[in-house]
mmCIF file of C-alpha atoms in Angstrom:
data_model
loop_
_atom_site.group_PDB
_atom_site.id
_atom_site.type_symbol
_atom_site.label_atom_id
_atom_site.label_comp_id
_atom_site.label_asym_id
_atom_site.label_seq_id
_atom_site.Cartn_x
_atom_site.Cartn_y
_atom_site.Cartn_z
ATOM 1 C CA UNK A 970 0.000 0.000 0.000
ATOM 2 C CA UNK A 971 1.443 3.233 -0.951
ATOM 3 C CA UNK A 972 1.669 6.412 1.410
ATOM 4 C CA UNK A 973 -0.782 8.476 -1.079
ATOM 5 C CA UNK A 974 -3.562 5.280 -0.755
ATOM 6 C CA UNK A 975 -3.140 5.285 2.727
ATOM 7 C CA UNK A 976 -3.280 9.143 3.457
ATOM 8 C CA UNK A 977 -6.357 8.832 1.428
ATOM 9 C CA UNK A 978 -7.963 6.021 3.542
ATOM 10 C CA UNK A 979 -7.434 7.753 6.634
ATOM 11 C CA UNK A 980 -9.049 10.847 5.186
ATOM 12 C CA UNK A 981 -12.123 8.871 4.444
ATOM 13 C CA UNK A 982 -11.804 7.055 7.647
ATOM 14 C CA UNK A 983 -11.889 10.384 9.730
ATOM 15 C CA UNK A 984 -14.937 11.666 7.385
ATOM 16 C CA UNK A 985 -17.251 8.646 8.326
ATOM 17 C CA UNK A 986 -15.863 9.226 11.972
ATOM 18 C CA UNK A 987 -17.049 13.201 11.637
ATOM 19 C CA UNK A 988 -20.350 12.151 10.195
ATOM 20 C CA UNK A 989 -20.865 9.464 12.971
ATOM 21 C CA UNK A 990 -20.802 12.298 15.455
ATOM 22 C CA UNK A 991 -22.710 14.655 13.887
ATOM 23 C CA UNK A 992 -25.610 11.858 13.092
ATOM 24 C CA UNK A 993 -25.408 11.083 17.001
ATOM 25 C CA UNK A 994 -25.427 14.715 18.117
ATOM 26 C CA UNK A 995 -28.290 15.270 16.208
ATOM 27 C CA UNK A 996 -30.468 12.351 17.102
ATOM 28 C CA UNK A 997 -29.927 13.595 20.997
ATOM 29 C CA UNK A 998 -30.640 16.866 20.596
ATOM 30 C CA UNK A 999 -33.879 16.199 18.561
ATOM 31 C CA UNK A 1000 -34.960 13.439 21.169
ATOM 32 C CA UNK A 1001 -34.163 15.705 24.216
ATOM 33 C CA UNK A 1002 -36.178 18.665 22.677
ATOM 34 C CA UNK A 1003 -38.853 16.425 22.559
ATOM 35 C CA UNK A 1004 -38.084 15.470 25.637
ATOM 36 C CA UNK A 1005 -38.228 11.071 24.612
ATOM 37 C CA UNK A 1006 -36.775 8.985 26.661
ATOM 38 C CA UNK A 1007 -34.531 6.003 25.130
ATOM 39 C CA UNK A 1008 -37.642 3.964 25.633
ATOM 40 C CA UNK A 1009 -39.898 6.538 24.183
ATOM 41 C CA UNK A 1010 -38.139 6.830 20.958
ATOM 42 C CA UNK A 1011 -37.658 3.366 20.615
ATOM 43 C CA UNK A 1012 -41.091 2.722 21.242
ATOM 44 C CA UNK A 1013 -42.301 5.745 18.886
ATOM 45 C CA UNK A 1014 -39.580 4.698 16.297
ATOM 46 C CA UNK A 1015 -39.930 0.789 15.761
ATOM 47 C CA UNK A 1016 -35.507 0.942 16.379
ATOM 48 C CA UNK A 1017 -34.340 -0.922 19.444
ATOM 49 C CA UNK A 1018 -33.216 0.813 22.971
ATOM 50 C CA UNK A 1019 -29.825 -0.275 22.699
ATOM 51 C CA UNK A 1020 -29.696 0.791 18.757
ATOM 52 C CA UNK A 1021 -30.343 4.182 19.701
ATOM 53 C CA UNK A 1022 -27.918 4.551 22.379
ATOM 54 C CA UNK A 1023 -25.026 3.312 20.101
ATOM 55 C CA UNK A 1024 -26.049 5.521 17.501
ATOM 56 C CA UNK A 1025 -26.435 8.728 20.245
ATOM 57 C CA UNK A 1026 -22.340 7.454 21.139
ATOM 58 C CA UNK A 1027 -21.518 7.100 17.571
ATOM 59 C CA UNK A 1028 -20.882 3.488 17.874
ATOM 60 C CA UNK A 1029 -23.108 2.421 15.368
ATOM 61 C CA UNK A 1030 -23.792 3.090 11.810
ATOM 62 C CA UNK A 1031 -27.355 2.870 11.520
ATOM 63 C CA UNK A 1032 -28.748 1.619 7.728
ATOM 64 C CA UNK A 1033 -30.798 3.780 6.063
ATOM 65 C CA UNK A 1034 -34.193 2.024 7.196
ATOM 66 C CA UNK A 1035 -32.820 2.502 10.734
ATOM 67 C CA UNK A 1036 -32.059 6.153 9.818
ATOM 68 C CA UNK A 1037 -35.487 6.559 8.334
ATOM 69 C CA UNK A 1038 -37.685 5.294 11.039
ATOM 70 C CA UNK A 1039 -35.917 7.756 13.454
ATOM 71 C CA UNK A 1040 -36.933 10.787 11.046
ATOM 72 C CA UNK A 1041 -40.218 9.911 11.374
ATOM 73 C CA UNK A 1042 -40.513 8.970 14.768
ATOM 74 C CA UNK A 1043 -38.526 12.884 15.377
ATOM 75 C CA UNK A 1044 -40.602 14.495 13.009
ATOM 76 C CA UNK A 1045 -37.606 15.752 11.324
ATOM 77 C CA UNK A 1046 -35.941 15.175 7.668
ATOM 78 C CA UNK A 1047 -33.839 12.614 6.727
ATOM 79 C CA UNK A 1048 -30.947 15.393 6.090
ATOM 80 C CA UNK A 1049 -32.147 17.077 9.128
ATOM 81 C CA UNK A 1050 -29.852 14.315 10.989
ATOM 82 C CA UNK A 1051 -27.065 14.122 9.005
ATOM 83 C CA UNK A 1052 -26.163 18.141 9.245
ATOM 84 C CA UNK A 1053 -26.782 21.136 11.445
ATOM 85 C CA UNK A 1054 -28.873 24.109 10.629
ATOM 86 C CA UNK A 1055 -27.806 26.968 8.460
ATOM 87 C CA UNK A 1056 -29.557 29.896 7.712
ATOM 88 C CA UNK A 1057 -27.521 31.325 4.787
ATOM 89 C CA UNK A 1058 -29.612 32.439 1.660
ATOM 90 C CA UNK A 1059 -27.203 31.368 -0.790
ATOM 91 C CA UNK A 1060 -25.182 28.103 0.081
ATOM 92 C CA UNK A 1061 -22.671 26.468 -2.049
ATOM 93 C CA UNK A 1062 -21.579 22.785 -0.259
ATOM 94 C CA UNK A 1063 -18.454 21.334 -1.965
ATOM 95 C CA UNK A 1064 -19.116 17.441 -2.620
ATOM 96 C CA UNK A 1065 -16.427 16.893 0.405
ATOM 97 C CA UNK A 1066 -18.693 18.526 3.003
ATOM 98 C CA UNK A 1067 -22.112 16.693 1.737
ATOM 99 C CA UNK A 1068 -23.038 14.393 4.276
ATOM 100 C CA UNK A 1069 -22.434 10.868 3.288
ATOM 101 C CA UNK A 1070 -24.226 7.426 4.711
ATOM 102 C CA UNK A 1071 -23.392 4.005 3.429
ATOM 103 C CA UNK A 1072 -25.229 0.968 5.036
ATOM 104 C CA UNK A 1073 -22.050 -1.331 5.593
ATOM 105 C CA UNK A 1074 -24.705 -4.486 4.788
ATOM 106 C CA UNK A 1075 -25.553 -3.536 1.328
ATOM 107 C CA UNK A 1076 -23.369 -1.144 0.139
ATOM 108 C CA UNK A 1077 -26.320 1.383 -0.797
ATOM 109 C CA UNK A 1078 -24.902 5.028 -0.761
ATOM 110 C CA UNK A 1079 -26.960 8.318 0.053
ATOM 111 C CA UNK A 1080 -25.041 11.892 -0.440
ATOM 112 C CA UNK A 1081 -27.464 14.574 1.077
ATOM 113 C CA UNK A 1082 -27.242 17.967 -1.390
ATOM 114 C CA UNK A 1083 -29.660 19.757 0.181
ATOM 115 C CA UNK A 1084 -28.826 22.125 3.116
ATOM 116 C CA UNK A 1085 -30.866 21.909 6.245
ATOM 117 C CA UNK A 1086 -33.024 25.393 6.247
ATOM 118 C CA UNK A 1087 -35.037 26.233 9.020
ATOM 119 C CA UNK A 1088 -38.471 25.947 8.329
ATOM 120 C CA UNK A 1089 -37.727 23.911 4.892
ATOM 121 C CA UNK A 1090 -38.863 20.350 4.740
ATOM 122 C CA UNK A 1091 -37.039 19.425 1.349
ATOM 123 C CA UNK A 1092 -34.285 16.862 1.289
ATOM 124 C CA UNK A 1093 -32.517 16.254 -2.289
ATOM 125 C CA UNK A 1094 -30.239 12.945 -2.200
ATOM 126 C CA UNK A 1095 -28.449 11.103 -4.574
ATOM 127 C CA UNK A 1096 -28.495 7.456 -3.948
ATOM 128 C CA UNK A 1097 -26.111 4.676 -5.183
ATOM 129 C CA UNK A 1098 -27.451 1.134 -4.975
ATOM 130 C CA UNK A 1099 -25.090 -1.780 -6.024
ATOM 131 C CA UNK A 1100 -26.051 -4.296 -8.515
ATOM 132 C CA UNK A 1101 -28.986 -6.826 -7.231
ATOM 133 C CA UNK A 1102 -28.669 -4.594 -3.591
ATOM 134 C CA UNK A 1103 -31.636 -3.227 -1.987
ATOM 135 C CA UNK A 1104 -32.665 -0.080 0.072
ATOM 136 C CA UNK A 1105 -34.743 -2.618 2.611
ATOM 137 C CA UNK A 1106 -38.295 -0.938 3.542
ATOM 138 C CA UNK A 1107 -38.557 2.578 4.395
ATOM 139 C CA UNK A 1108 -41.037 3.137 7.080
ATOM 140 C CA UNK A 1109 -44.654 4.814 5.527
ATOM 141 C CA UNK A 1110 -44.586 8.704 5.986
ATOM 142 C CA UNK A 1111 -46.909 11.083 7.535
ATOM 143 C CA UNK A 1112 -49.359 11.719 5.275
ATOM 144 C CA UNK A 1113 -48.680 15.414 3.080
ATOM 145 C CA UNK A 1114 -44.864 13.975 2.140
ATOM 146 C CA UNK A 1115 -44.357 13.115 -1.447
ATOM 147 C CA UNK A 1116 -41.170 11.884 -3.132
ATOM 148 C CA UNK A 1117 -39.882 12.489 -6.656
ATOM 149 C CA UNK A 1118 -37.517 10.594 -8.530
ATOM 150 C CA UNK A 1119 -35.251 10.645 -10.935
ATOM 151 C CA UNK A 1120 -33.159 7.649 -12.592
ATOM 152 C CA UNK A 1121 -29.384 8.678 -13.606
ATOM 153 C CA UNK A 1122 -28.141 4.954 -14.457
ATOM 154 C CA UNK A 1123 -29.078 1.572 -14.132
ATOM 155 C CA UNK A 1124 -33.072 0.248 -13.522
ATOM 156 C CA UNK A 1125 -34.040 0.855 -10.357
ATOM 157 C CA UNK A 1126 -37.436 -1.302 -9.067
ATOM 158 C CA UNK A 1127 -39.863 0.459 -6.843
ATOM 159 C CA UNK A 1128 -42.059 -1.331 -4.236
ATOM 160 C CA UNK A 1129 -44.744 1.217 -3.248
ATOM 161 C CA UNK A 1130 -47.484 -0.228 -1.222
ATOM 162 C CA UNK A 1131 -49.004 -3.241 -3.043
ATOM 163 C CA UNK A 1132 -47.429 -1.642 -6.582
ATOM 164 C CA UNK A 1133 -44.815 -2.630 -8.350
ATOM 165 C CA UNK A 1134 -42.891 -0.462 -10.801
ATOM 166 C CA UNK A 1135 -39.739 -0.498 -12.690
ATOM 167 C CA UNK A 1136 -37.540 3.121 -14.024
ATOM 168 C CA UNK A 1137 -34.985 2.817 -16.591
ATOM 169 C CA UNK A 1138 -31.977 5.543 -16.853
ATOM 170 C CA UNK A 1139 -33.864 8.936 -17.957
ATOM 171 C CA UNK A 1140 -37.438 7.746 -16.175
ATOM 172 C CA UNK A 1141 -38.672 9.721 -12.898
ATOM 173 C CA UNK A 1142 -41.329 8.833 -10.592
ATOM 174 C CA UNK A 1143 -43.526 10.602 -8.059
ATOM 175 C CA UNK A 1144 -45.438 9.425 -5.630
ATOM 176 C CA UNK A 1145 -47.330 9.781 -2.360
ATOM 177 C CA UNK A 1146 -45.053 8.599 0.396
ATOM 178 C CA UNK A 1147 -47.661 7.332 3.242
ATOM 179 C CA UNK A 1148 -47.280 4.248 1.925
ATOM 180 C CA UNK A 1149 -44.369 1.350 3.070
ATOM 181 C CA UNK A 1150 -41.892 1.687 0.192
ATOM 182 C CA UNK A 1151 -38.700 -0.316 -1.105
ATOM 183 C CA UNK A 1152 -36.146 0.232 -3.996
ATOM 184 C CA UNK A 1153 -34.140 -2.824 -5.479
ATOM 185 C CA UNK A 1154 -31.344 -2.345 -8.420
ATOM 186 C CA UNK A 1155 -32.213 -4.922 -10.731
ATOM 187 C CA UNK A 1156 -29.718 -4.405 -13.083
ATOM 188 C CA UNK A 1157 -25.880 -5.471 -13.671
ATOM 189 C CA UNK A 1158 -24.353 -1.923 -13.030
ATOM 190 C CA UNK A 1159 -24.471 -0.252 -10.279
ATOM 191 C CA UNK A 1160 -28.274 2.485 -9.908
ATOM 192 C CA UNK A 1161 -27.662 5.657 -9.560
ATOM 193 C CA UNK A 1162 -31.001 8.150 -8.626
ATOM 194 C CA UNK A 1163 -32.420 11.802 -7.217
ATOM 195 C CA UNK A 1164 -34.715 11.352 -4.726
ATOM 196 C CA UNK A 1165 -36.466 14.690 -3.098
ATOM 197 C CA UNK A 1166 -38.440 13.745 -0.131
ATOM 198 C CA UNK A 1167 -41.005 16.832 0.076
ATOM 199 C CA UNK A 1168 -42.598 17.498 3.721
ATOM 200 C CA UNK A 1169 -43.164 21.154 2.755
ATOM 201 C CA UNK A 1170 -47.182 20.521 3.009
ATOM 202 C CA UNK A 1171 -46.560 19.637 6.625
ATOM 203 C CA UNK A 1172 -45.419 22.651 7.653
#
């Protein structure tokens, strides 16, 4: 292994790290606010007692579902956990400082673009999914939230409820998100996809 490949690694390695902490300072301070206990949130959220608590130390990386179900259960945006506020009217965020999850099990990949705005319930994410991977089920949403996407690469199935659809590279797809809802890459390349998770109506 060279020094410039493992420089690199360690970079990477102290990104994740940085992300962890951010993810778990974020969960606590949205559970205290709403003043949950462990139990509460666990209870609220469908995500064990224990799972929480590793995720508030940054000892675990949760998987997207995980991830998900907390959002709900917190009544906050996906990206709302993954970065702090900002309040700036114009925002550029170089690809380096765009939060980053990967769920170590599948190998699915979600870089948040959008910045977290106060009183903005938008998230914009680009998601990665390996060949024959799958996102697992996302949780239903409160009804209002819609999601829109749009296929880069690849063929990307979508489980929405009882339906079952399939996008090609260049297809998008909206749909109400109150629903249990899945993705699967059933191709032999790697999916790439936009997905904007709208809660605007909520607020």
């Amino acid at each position: 292994m060279t020094l410039r490949t493992t420089v690199r690694r360690e970079q990477i390695e102290g990104e994740a790290r940085s992300q962890l902490a951010i993810l778990a300072d974020e969960v606590r301070l949205h559970r205290k606010e709403r003043d949950l206990s462990l139990e509460a949130l666990a209870a609220l959220s469908g995500v064990s007692r224990s799972m929480i608590s590793k995720i508030e130390r940054g000892e675990a990386v949760p998987s997207t579902a995980v991830l998900s179900r907390l959002a709900e259960a917190l009544g906050v945006t996906f990206s709302r956990l993954m970065a702090p506020e900002t309040e700036r009217e114009v925002l550029l965020i170089p690809a380096a400082r765009q939060p980053v999850l990967r769920d170590e099990a599948s190998g699915f990949l979600r870089r948040c673009l959008s910045p977290v705005l106060p009183g903005r319930g938008i998230d914009w994410v680009l998601n990665t999914l390996p060949p024959r991977a799958s996102t697992g089920e996302f949780v239903a949403h409160r009804r209002g939230v819609s999601e829109y996407i749009y296929v880069l690469k690849g063929r990307l199935q979508a489980v929405i409820g009882d339906r079952v659809l399939v996008a090609n590279a260049g297809d998008s797809l909206y749909f109400e998100a109150d629903a249990g809802h899945a993705f699967t890459n059933i191709g032999s390349e790697p999916c790439e996809y936009f997905l904007v998770i709208d809660a605007s109506r909520l607020r």
